[in-house]
mmCIF file of C-alpha atoms in Angstrom:
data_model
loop_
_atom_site.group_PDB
_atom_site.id
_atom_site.type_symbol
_atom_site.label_atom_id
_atom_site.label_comp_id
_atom_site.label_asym_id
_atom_site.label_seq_id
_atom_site.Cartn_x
_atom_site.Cartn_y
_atom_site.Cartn_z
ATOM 1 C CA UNK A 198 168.821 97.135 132.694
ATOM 2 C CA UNK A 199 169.750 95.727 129.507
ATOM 3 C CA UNK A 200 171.870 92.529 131.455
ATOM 4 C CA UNK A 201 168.660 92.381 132.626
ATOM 5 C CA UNK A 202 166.858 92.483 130.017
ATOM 6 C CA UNK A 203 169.039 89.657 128.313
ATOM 7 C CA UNK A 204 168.992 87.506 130.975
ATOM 8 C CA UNK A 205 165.197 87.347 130.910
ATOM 9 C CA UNK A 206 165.339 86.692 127.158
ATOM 10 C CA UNK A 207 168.089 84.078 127.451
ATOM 11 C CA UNK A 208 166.040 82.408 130.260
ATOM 12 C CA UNK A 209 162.607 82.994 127.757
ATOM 13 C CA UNK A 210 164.877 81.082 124.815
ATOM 14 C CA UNK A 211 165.926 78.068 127.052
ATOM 15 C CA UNK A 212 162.087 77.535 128.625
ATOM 16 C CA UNK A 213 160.869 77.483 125.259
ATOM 17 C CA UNK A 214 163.542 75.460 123.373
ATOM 18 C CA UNK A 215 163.179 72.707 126.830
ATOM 19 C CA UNK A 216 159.382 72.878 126.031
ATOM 20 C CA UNK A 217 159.928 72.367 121.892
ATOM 21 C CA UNK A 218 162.481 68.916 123.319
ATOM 22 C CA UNK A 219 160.263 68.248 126.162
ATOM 23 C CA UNK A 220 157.027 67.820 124.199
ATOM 24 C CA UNK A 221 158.432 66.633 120.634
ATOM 25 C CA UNK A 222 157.815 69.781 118.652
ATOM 26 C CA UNK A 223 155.063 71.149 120.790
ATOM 27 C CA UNK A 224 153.198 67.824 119.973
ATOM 28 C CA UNK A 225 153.402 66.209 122.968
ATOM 29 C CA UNK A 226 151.434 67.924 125.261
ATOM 30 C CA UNK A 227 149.938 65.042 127.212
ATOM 31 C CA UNK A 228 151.533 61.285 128.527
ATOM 32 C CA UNK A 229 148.791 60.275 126.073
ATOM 33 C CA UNK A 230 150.330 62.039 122.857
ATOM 34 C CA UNK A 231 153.424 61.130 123.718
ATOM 35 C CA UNK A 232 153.036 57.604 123.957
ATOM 36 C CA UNK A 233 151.154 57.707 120.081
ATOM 37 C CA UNK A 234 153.831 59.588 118.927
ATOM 38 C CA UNK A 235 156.282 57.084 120.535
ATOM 39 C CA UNK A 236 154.218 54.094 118.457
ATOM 40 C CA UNK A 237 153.994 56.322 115.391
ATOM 41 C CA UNK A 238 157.396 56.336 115.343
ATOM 42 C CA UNK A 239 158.700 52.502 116.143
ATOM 43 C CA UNK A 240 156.097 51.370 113.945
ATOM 44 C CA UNK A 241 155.380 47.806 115.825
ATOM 45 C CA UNK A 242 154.320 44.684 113.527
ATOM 46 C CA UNK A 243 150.852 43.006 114.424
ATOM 47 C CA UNK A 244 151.689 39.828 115.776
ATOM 48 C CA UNK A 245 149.943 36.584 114.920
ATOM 49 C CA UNK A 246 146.886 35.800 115.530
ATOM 50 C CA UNK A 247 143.698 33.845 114.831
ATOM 51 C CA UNK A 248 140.209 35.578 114.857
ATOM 52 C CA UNK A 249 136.617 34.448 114.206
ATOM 53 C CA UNK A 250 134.078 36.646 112.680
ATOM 54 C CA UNK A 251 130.324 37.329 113.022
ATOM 55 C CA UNK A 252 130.356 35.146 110.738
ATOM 56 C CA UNK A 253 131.994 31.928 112.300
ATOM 57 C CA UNK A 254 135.036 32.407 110.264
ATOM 58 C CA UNK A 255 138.726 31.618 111.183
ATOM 59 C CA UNK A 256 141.084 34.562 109.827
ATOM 60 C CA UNK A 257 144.796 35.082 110.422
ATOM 61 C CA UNK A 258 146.229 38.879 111.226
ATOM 62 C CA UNK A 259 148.800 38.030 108.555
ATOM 63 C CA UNK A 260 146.143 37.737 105.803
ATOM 64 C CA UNK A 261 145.409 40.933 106.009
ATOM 65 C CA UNK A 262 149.024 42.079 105.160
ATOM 66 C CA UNK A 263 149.279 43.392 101.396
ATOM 67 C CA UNK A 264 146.325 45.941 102.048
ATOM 68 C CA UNK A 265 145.982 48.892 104.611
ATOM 69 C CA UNK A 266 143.736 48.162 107.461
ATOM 70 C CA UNK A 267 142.166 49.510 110.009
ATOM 71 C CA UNK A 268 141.509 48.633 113.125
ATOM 72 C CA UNK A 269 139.163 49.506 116.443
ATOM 73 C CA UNK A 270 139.441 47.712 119.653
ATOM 74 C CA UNK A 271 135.812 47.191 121.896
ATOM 75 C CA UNK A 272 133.824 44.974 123.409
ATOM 76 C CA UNK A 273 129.718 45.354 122.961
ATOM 77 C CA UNK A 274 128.534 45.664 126.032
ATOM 78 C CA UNK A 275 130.351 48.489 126.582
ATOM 79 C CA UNK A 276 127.429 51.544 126.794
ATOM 80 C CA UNK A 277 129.436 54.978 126.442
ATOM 81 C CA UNK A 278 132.666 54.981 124.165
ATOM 82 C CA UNK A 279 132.336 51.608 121.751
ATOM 83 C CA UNK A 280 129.155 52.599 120.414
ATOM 84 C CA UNK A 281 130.492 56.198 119.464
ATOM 85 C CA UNK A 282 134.282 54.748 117.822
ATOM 86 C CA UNK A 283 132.427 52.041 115.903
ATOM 87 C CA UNK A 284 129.284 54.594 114.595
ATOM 88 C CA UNK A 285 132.901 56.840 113.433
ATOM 89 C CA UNK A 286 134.133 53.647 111.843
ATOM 90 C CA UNK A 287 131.048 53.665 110.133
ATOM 91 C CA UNK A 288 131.440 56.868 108.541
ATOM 92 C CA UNK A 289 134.829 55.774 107.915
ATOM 93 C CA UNK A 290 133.645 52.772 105.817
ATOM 94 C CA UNK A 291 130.652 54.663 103.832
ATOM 95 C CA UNK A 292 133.902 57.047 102.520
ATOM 96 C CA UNK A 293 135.920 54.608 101.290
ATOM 97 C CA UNK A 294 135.370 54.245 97.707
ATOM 98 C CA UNK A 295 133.928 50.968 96.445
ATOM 99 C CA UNK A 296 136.663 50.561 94.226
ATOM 100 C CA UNK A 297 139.368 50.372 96.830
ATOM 101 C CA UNK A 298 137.268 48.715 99.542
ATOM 102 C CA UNK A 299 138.087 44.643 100.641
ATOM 103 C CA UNK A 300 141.037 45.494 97.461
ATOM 104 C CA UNK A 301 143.474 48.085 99.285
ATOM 105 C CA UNK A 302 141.804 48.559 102.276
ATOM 106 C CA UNK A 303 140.150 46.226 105.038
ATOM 107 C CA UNK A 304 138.476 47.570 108.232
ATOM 108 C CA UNK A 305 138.281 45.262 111.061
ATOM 109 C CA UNK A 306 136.431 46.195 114.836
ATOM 110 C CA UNK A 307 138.226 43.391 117.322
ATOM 111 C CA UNK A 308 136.787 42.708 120.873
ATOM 112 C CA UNK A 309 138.990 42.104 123.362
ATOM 113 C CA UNK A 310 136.060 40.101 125.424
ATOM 114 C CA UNK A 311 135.226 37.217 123.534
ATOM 115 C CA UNK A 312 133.730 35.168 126.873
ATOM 116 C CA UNK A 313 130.954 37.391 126.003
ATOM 117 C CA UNK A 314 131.186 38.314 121.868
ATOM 118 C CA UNK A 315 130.548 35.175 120.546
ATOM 119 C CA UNK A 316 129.894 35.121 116.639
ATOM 120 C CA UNK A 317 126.291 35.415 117.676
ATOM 121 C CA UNK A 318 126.418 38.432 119.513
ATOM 122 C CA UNK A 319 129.097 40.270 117.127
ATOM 123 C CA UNK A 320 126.383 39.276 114.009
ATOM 124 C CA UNK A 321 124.595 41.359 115.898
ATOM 125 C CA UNK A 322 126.316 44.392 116.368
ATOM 126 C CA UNK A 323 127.912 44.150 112.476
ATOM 127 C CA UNK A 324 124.491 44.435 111.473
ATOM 128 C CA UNK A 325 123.540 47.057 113.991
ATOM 129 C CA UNK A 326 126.903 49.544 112.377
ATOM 130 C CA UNK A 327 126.320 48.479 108.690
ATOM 131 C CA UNK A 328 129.702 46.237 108.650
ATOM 132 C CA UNK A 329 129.013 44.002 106.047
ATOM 133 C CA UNK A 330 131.174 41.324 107.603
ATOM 134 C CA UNK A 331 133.613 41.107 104.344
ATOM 135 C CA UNK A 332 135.113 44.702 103.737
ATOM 136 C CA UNK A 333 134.711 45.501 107.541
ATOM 137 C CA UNK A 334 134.323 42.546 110.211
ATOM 138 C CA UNK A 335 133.786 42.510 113.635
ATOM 139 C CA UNK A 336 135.812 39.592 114.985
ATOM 140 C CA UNK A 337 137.457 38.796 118.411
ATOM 141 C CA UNK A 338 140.732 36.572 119.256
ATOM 142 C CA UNK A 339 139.793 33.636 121.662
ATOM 143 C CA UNK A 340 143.226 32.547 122.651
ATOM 144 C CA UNK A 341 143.968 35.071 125.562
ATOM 145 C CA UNK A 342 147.878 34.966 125.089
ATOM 146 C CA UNK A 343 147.503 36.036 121.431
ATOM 147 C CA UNK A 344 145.051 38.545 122.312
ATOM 148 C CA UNK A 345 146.840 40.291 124.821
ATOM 149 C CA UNK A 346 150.008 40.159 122.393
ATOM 150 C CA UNK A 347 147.903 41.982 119.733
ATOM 151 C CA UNK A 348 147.163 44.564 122.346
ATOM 152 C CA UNK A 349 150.190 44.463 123.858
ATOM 153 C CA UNK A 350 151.669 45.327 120.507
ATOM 154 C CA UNK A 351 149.618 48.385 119.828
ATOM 155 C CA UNK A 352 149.744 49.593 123.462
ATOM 156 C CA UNK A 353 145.947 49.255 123.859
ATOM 157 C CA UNK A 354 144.966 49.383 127.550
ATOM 158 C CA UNK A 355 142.094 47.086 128.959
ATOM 159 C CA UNK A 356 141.485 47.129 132.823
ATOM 160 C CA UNK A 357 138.198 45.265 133.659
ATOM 161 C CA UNK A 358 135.977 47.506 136.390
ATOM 162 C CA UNK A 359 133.712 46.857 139.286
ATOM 163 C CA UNK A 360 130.716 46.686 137.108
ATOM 164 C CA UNK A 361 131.708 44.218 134.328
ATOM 165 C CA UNK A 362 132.895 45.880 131.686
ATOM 166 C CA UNK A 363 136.433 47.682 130.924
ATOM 167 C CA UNK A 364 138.032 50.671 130.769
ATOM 168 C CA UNK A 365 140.321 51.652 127.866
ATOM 169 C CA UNK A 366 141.618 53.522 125.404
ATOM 170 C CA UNK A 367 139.871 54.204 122.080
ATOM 171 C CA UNK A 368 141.448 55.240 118.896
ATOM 172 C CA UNK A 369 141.572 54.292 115.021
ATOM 173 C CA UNK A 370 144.792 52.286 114.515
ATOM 174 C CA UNK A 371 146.273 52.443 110.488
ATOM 175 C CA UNK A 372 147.961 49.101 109.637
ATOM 176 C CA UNK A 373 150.652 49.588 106.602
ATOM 177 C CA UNK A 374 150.402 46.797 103.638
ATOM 178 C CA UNK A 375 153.259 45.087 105.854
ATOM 179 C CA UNK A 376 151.465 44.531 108.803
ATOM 180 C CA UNK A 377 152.996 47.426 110.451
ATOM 181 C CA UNK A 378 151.236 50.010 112.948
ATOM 182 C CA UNK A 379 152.082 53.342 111.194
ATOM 183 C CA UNK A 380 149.677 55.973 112.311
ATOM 184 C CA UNK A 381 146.832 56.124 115.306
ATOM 185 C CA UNK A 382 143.737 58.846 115.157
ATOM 186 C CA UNK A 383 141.152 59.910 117.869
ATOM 187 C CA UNK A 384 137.927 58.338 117.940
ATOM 188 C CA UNK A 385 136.428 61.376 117.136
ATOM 189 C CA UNK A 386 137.587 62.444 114.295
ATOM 190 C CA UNK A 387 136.469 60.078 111.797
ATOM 191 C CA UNK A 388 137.014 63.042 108.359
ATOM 192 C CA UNK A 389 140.509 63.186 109.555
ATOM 193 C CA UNK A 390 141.069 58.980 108.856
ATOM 194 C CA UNK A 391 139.234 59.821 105.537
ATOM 195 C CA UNK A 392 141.741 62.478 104.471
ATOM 196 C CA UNK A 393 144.625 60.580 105.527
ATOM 197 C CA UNK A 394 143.220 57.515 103.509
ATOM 198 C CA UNK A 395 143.034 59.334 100.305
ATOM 199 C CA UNK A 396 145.825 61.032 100.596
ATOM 200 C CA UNK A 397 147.324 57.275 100.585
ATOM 201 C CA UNK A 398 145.695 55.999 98.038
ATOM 202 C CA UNK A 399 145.001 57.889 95.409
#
């Protein structure tokens, strides 16, 4: 009974400790996790690339480097999950204290369909979200090879569907002063950007 009884435990220690490896710390629960963890941890560098704003503006990626940014990847057509990560990136920006804003931190929503979000259109959605197209812009890349590098980079997926629009992955992506990816957050949970922000900067 008690060989037993030590087998089972032995066989109870080496499930869990497999389980602690297998899922990094009991973090990695899902292929999702695991691959944020995985970018988390190599901490990839933004590539370059030119945007234009709602405002007809030509930006580099690399001017943003000496200040944290943010980041959100949509397009505006899209009718379920853009609307909901950009009205969180909202909340986002009316946290940020005025005194750190467009200085230490930048916020910047990029669509990866710019066929269809022309300035025009993205003038539009800025001022439907309260960006104020300075301090957070809503800007797309036109050249297609540096746009799909910039996703690439940060592992965000884009697969276009039957109807016209996309599927893929939503999060809010933290950019280091260096131009390095350093941390990703759910869409949903705008507080927990907010917190981590603070905790940063002050």
């Amino acid at each position: 009974m008690l060989r037993k009884s030590i087998g089972i435990l032995f066989a109870l220690v080496a499930g869990l400790s497999l389980l602690w490896i297998g899922t990094d710390g009991l973090r990695a629960f899902t292929a999702e996790k695991a691959r944020i963890i995985e970018l988390e941890r190599e901490q990839p560098k933004l590539p370059s690339a030119t945007l234009i704003d709602s405002n007809s503006k030509n930006f580099q990626l690399q001017e943003l480097e000496g200040k944290y940014t943010l980041l959100t990847f949509m397009y505006t057509s899209c009718g379920d999950v853009c609307p909901v990560l950009e009205r969180n990136f909202a909340e986002i920006y009316e946290n940020i204290p005025n005194d750190v804003l467009g200085k230490e931190v930048v916020l910047v929503s990029i669509s990866f369909d710019p066929e269809n979000d022309s300035p025009t259109v993205l003038k539009s959605y800025s001022n439907h979200f309260g960006a104020d197209g300075e301090h957070w812009k809503m800007a797309t890349i036109q050249d297609e090879k540096e746009l799909q590098n910039v996703l690439d980079a940060l592992e965000v997926v884009v697969i276009p569907n039957e109807y016209g629009g996309y599927e893929h992955n939503s999060a809010f992506y933290v950019i280091n002063p260096e131009g390095k990816l350093t941390n990703i957050f759910d869409y949903q949970a705008p507080q927990v950007v907010v917190e981590y922000m603070d905790s940063i900067l002050f």
